[in-house]
PDB file of C-alpha atoms in Angstrom:
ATOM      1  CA  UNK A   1     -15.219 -43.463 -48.145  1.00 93.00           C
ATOM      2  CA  UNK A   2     -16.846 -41.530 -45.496  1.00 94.00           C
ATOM      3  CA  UNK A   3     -20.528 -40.533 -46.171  1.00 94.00           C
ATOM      4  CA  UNK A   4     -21.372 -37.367 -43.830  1.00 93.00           C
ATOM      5  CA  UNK A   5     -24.983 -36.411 -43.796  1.00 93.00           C
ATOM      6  CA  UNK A   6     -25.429 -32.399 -44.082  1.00 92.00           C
ATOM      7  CA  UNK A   7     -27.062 -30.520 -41.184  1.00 91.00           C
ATOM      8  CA  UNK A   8     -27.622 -26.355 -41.474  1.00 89.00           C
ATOM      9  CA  UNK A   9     -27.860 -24.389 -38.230  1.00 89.00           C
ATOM     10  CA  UNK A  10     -29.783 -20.980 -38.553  1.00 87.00           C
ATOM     11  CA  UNK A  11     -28.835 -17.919 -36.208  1.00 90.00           C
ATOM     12  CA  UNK A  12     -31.443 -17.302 -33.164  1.00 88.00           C
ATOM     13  CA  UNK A  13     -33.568 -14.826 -34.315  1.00 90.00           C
ATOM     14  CA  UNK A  14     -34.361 -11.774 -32.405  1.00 89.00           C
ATOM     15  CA  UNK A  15     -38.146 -12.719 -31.148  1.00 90.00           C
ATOM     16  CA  UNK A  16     -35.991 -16.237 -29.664  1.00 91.00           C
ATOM     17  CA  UNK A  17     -36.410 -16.682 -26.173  1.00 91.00           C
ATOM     18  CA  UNK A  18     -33.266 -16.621 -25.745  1.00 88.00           C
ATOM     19  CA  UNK A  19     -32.111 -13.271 -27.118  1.00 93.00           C
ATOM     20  CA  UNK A  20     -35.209 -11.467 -25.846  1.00 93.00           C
ATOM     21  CA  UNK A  21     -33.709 -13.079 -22.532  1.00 93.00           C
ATOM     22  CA  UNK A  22     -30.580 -11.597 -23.135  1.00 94.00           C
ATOM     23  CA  UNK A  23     -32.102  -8.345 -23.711  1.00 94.00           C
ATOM     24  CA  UNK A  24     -33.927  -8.145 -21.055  1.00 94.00           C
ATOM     25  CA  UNK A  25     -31.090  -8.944 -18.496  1.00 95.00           C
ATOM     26  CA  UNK A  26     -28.776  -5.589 -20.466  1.00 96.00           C
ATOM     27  CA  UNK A  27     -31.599  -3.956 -19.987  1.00 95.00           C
ATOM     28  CA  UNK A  28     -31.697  -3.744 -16.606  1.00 95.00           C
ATOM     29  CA  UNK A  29     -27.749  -2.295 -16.360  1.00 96.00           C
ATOM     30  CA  UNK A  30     -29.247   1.075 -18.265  1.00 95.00           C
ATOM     31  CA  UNK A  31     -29.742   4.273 -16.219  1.00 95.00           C
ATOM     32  CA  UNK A  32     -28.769   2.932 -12.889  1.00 97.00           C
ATOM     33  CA  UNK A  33     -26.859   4.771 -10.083  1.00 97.00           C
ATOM     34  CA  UNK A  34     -24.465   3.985  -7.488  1.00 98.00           C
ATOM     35  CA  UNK A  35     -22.325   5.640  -4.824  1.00 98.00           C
ATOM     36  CA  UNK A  36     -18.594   5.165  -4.653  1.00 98.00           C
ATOM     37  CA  UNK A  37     -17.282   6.155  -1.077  1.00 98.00           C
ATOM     38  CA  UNK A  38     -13.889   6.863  -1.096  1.00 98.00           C
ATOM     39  CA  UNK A  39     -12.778   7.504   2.524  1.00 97.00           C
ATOM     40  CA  UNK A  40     -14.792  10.675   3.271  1.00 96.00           C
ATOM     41  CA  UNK A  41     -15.283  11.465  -0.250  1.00 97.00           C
ATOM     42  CA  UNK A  42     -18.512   9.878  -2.345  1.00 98.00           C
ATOM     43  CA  UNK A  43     -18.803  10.129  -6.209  1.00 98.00           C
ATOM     44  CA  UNK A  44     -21.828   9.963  -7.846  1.00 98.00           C
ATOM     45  CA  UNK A  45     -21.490   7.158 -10.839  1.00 98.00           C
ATOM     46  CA  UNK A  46     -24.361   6.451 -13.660  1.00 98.00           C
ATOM     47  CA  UNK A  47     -23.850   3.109 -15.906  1.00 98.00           C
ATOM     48  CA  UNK A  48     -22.435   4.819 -18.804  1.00 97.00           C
ATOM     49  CA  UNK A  49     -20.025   5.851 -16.211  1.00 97.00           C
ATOM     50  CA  UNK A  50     -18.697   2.787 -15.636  1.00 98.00           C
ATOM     51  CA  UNK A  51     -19.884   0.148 -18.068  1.00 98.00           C
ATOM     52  CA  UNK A  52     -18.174   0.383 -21.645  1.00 98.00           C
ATOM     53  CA  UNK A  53     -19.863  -2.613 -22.867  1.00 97.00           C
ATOM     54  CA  UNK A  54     -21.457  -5.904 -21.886  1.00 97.00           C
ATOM     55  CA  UNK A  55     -22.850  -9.261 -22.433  1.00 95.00           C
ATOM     56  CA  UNK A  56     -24.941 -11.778 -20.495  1.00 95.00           C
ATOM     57  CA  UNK A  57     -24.645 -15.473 -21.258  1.00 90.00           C
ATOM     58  CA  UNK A  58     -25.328 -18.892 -19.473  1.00 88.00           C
ATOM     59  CA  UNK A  59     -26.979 -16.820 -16.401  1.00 90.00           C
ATOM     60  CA  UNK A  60     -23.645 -14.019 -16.277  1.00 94.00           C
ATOM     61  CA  UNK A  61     -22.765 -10.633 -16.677  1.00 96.00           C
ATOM     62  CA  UNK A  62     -19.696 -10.282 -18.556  1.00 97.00           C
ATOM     63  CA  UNK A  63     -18.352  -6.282 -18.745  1.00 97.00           C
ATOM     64  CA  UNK A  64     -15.618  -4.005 -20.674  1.00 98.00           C
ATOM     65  CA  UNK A  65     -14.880  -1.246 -17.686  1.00 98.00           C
ATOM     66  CA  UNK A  66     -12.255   0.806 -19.820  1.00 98.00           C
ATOM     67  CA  UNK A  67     -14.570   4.103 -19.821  1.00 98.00           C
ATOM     68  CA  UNK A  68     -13.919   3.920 -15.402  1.00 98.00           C
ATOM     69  CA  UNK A  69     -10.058   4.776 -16.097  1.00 98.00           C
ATOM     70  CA  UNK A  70     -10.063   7.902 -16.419  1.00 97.00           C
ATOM     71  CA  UNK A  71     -12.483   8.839 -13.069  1.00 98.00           C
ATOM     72  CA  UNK A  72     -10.156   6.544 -11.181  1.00 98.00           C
ATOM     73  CA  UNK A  73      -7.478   8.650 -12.195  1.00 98.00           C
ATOM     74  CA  UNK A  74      -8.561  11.772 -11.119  1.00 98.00           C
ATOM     75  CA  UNK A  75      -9.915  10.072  -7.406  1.00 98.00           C
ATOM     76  CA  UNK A  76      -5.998   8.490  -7.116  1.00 98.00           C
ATOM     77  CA  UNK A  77      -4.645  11.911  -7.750  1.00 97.00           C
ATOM     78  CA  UNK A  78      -6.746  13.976  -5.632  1.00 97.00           C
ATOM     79  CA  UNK A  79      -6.688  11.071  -2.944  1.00 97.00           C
ATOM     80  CA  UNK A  80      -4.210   8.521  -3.379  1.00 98.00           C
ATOM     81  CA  UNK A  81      -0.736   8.378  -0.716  1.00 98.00           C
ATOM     82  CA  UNK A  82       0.954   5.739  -2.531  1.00 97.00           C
ATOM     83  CA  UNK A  83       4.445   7.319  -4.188  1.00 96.00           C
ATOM     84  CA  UNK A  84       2.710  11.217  -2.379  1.00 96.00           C
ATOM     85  CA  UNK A  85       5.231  13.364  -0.898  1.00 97.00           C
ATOM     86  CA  UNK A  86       3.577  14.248   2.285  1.00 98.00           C
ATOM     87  CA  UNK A  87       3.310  17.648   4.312  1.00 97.00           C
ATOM     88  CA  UNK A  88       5.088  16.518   8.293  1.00 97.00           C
ATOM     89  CA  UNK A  89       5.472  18.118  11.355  1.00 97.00           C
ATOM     90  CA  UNK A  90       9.095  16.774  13.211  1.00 98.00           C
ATOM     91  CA  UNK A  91       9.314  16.587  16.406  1.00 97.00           C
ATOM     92  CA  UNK A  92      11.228  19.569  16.806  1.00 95.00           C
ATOM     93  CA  UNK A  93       8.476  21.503  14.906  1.00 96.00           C
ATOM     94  CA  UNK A  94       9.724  21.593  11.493  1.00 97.00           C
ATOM     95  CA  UNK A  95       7.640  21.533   8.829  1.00 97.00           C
ATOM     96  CA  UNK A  96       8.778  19.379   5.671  1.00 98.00           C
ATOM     97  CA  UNK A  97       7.659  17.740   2.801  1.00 98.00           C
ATOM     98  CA  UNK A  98       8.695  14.186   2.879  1.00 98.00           C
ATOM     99  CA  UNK A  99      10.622  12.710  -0.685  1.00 97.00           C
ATOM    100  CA  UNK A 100       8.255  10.493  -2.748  1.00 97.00           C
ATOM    101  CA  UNK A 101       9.888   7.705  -1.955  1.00 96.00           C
ATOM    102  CA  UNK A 102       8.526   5.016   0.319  1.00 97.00           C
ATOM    103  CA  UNK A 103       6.033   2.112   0.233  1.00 97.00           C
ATOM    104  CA  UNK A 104       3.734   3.318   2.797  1.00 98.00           C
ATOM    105  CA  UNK A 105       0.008   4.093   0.894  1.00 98.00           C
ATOM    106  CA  UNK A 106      -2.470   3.166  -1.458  1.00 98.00           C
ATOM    107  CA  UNK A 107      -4.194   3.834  -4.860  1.00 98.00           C
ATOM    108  CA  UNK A 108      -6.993   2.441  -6.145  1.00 98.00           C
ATOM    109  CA  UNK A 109      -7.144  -0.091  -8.698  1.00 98.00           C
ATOM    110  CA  UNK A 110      -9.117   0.991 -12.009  1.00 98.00           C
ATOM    111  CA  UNK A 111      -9.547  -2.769 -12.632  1.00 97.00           C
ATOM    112  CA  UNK A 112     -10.653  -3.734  -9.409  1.00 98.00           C
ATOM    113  CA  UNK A 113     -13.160  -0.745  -9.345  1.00 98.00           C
ATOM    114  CA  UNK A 114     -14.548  -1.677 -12.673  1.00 98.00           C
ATOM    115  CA  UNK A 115     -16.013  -4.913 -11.622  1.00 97.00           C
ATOM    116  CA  UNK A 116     -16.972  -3.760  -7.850  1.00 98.00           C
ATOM    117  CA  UNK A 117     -18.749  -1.218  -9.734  1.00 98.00           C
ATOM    118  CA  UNK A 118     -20.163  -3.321 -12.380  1.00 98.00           C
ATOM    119  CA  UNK A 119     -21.397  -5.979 -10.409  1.00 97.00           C
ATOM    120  CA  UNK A 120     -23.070  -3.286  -8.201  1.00 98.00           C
ATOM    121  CA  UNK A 121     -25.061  -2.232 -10.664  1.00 97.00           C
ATOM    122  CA  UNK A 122     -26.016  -5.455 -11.482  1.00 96.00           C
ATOM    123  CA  UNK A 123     -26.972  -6.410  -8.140  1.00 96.00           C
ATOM    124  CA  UNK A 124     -28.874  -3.505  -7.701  1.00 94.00           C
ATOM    125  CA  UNK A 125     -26.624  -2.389  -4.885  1.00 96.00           C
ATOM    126  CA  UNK A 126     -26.941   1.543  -4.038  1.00 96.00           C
ATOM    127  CA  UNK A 127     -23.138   2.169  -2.846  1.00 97.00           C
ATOM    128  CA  UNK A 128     -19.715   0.514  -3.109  1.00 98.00           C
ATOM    129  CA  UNK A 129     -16.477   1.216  -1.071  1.00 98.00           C
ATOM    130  CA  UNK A 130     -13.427   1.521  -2.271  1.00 98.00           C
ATOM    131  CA  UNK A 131     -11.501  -0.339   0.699  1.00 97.00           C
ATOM    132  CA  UNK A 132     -11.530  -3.114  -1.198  1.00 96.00           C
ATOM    133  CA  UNK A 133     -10.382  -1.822  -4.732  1.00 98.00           C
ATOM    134  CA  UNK A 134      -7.127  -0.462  -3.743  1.00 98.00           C
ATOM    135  CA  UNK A 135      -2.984  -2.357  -3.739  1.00 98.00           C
ATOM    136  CA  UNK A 136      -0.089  -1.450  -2.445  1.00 97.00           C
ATOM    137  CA  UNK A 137       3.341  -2.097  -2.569  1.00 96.00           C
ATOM    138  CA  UNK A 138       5.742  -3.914   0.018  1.00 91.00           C
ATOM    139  CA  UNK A 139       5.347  -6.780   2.308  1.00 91.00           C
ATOM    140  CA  UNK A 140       1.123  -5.890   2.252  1.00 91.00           C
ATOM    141  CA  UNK A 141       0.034  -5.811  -1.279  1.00 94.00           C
ATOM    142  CA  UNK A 142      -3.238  -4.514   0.133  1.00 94.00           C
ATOM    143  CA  UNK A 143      -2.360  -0.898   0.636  1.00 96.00           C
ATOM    144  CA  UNK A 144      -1.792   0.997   4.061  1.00 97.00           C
ATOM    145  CA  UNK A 145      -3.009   3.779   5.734  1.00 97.00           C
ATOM    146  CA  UNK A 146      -6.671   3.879   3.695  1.00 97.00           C
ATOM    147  CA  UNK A 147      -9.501   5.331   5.909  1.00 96.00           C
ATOM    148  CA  UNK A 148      -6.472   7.307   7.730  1.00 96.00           C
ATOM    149  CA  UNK A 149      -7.054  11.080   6.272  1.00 94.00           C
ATOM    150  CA  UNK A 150      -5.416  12.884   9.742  1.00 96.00           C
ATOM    151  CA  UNK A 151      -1.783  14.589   9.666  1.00 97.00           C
ATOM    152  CA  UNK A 152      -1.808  14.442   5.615  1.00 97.00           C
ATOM    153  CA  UNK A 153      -2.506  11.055   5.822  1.00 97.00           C
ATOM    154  CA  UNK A 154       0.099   9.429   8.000  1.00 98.00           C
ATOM    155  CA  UNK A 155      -2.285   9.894  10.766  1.00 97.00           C
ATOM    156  CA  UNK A 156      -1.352   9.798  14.455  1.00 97.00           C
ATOM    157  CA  UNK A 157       0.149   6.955  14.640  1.00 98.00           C
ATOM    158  CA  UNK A 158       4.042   6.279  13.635  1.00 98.00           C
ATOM    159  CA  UNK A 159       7.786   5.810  14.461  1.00 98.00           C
ATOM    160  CA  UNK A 160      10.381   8.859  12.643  1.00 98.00           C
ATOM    161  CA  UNK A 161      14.141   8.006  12.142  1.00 98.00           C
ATOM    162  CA  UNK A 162      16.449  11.949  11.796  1.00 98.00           C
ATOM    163  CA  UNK A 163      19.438  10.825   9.852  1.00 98.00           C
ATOM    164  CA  UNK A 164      21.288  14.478  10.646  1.00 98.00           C
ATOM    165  CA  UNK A 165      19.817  13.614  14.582  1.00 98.00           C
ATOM    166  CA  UNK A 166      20.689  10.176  14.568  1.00 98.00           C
ATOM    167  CA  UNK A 167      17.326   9.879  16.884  1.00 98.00           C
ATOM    168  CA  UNK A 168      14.479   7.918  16.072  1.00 98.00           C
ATOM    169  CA  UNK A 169      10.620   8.802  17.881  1.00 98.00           C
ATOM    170  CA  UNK A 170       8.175   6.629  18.250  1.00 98.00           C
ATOM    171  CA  UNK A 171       3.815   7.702  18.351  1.00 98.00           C
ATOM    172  CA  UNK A 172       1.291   6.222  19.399  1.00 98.00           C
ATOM    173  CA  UNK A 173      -2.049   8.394  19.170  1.00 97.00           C
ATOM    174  CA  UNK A 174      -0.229  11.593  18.382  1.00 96.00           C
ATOM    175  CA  UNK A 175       1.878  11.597  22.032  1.00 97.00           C
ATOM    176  CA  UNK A 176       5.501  10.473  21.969  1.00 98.00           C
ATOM    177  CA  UNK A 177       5.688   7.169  23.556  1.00 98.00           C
ATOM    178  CA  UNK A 178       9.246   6.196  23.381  1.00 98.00           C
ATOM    179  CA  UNK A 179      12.734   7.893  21.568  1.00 98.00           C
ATOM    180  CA  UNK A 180      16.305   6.388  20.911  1.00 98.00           C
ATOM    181  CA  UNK A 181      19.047   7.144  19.619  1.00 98.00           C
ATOM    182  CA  UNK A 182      19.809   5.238  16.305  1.00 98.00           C
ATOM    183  CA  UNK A 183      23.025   4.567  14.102  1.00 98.00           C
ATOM    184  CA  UNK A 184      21.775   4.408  10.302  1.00 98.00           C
ATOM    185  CA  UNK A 185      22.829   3.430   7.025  1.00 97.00           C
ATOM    186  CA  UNK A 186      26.864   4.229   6.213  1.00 97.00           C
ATOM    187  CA  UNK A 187      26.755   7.557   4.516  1.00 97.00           C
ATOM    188  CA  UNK A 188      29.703   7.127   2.752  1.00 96.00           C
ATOM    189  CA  UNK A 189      28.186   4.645   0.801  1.00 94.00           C
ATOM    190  CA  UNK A 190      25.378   5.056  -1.114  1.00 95.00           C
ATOM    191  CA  UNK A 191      23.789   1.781  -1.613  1.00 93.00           C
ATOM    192  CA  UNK A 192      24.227   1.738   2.435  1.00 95.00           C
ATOM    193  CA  UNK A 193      22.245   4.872   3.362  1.00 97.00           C
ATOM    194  CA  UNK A 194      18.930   4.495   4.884  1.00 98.00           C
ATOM    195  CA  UNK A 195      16.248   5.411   2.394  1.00 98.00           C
ATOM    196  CA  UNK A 196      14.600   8.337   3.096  1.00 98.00           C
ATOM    197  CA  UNK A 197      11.178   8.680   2.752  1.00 98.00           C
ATOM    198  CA  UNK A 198       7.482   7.160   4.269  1.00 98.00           C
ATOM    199  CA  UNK A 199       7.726   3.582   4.419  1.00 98.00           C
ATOM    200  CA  UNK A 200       5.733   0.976   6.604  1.00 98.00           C
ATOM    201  CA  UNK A 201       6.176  -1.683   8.953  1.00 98.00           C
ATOM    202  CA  UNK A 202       6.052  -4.487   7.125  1.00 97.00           C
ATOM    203  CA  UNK A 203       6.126  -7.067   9.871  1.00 97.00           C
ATOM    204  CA  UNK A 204       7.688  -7.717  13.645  1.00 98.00           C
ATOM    205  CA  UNK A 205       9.507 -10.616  14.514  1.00 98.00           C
ATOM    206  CA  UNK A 206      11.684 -11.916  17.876  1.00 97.00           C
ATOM    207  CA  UNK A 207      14.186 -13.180  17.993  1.00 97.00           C
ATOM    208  CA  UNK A 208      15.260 -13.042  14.411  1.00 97.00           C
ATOM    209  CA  UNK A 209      18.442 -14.137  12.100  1.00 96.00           C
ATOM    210  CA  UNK A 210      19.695 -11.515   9.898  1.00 94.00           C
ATOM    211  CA  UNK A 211      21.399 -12.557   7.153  1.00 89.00           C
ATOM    212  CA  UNK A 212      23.346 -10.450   4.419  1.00 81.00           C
ATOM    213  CA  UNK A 213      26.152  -9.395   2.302  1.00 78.00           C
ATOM    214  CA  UNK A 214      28.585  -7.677   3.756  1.00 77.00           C
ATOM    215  CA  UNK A 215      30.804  -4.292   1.522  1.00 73.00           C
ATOM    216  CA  UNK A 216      33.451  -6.698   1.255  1.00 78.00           C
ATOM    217  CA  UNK A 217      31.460  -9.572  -0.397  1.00 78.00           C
ATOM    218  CA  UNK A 218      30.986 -11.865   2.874  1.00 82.00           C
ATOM    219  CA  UNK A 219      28.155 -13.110   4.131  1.00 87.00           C
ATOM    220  CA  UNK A 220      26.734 -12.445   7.178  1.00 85.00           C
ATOM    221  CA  UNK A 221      24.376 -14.008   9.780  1.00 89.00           C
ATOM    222  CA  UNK A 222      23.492 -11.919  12.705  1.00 92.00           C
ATOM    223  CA  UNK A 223      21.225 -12.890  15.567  1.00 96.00           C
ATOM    224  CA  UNK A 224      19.150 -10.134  16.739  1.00 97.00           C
ATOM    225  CA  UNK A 225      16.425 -10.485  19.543  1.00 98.00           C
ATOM    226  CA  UNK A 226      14.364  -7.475  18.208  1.00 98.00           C
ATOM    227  CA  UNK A 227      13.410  -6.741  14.222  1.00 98.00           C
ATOM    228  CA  UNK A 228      10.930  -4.783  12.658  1.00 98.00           C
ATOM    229  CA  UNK A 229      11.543  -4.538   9.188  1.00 98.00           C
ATOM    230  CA  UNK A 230      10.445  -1.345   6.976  1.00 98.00           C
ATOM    231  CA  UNK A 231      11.557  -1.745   3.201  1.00 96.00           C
ATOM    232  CA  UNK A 232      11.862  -4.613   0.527  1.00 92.00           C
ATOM    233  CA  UNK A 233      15.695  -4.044   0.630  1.00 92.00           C
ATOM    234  CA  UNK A 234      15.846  -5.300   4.217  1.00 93.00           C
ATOM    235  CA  UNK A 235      16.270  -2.007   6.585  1.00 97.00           C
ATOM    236  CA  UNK A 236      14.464  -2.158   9.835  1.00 98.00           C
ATOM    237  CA  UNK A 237      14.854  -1.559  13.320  1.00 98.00           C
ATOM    238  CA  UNK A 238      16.886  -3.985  15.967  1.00 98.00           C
ATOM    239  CA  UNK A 239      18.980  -4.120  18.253  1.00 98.00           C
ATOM    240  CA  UNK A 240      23.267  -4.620  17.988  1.00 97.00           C
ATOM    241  CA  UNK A 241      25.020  -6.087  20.736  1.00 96.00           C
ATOM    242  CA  UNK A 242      28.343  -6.558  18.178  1.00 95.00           C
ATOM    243  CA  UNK A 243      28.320  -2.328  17.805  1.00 96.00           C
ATOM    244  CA  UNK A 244      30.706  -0.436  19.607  1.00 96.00           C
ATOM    245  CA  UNK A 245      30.782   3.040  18.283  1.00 97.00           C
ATOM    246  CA  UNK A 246      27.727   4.514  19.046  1.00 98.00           C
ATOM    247  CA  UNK A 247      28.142   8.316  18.945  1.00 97.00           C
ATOM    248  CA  UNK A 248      26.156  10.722  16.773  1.00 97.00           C
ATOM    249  CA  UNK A 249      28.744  10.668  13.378  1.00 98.00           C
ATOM    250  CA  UNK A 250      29.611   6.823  13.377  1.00 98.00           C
ATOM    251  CA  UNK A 251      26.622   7.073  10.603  1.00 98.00           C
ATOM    252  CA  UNK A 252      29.441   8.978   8.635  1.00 98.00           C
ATOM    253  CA  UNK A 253      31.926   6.002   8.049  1.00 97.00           C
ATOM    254  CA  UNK A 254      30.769   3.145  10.408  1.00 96.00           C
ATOM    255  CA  UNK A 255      26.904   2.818   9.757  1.00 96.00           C
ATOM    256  CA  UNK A 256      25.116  -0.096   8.931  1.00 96.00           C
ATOM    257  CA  UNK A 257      24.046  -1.478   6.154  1.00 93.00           C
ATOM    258  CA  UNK A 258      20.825   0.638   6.075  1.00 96.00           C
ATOM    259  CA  UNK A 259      19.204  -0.346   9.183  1.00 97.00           C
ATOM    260  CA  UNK A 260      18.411   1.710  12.015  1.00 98.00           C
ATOM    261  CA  UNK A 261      20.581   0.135  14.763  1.00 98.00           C
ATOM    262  CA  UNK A 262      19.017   0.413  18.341  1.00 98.00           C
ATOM    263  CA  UNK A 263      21.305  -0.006  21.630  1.00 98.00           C
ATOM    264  CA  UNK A 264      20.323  -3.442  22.834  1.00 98.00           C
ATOM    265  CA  UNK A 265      18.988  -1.357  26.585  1.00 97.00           C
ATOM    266  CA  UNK A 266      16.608   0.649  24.561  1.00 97.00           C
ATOM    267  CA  UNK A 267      15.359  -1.985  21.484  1.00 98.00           C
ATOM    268  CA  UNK A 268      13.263  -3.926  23.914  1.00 98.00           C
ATOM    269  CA  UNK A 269      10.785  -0.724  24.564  1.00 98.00           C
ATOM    270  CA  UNK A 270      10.791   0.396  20.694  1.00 98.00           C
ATOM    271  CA  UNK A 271       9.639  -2.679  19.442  1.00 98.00           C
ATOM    272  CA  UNK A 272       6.931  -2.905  21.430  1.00 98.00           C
ATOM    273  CA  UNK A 273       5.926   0.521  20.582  1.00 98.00           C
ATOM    274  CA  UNK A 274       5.652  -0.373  16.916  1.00 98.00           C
ATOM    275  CA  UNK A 275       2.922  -1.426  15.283  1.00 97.00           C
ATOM    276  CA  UNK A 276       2.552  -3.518  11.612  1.00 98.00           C
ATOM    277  CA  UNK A 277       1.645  -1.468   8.885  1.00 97.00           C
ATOM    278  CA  UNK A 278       2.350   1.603  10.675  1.00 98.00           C
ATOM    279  CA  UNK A 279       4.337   4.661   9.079  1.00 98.00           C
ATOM    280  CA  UNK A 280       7.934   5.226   9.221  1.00 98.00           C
ATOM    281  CA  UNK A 281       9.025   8.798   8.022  1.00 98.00           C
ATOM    282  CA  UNK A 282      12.891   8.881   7.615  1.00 98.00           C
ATOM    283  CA  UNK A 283      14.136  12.684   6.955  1.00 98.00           C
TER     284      UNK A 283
END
């Protein structure tokens, strides 16, 4: 037998210390203002706002940002690239709207933004930028091209593959730096063609290996001295010394695998015109 002596525990009543502590810090979240700067933009945000609910216990803030959804929203659709088909200028001075395909951009995270904005207002901080609320997708989960609001967002800055022109240009501060011709994806088969769209350079490397499947089911293992890779799938820019047809409809029948293949004479002085996390418009 097992004798327990009986002990009753009565709720803190609302004169304790430690509720009229409590109090005190929730308190302080009610009525207060803060700025969040969203490139150019600024929104004016109150607490109620932002804050759904909250609690404060052993010295921290604990919030419920659900009611911030809906504003973030409305900023990532009036300001958000990420998945945006964008307004371009080619170099031959046609104006198109890009597909809204692509992994070049960013939108901000409503989750993200909730605490940033919570734990300004906690902290008594006036503003808040968005820079570090937003994702991305690709390579840099981070998001690209925030801050950049020039040329409907792509800025001044990028390379541009024409699969009809078989040409790829390369910018650097809105002047033409360097331009190549290119042999793209194999048109004739569709998991082959280059993607079109506004993707990103996801990352430079030299020499590289390429390795792959091939349409017949080998595998492949191709060293390149020049790679700059612009899509999850594996398409990119670099040289191929094993090509041989080079002319402006091999992309018809005798493409690549989705890459933009650069004569090894003129891969050298494209790669070094490209910069990570830059755009790459394919049309």
């Amino acid at each position: 037998k097992i004798y327990l002596t009986a002990k009753q525990q009565q709720p803190l009543s609302p004169d304790s210390k430690p509720v009229q502590n409590e109090k005190k810090q929730l308190q302080k979240l009610t009525g207060k203002k803060v700025n969040y700067k969203v490139e150019k933009q600024t929104y004016h945000l109150t607490t109620d706002n932002v804050i759904t609910s909250a609690t404060y216990k052993n010295g921290q803030y604990h919030f419920n940002t659900a009611v911030i959804d809906k504003k973030i929203k409305q900023i990532n659709k009036k300001q958000a690239t990420l998945g945006k088909a964008f307004k371009f200028k080619t170099p031959d001075g046609k104006e198109i709207t890009t597909t809204r395909d692509g992994s070049y951009g960013w939108k901000i995270s409503a989750e993200r933004a909730g605490k940033s904005l919570a734990n300004a207002i906690a902290e008594g901080k006036s503003s808040v930028n968005a820079k570090a609320d937003i994702y991305g997708i690709g390579y840099n989960r981070r998001g690209t091209g925030y801050g950049v609001t020039e040329n409907d967002g792509i800025g001044n800055t990028y390379a541009v593959i024409s699969i009809a022109d078989q040409h790829a240009w390369f910018y650097k501060n809105g002047k033409c730096v360097d331009d190549v011709d290119v042999v793209t994806g194999k048109m004739s088969n569709k998991a082959d063609q280059t993607p079109k769209g506004v993707w990103y350079i996801m990352y430079k490397q030299s020499p590289s290996v390429l390795k792959g499947t091939s349409d017949n089911g080998s595998k492949y293992s191709s060293k390149v001295q020049y790679w700059a890779q612009f899509t999850d799938s594996g398409c990119g820019f670099h040289d191929a010394s094993w090509r041989h047809n080079w002319s402006k409809t091999a992309y018809l029948n005798d493409g690549s695998n989705g890459c933009a293949n650069m004569h090894p004479s003129d891969a050298g002085e494209a790669y070094n015109s490209l910069e990570v996390n830059e755009p790459v418009i394919i049309y």
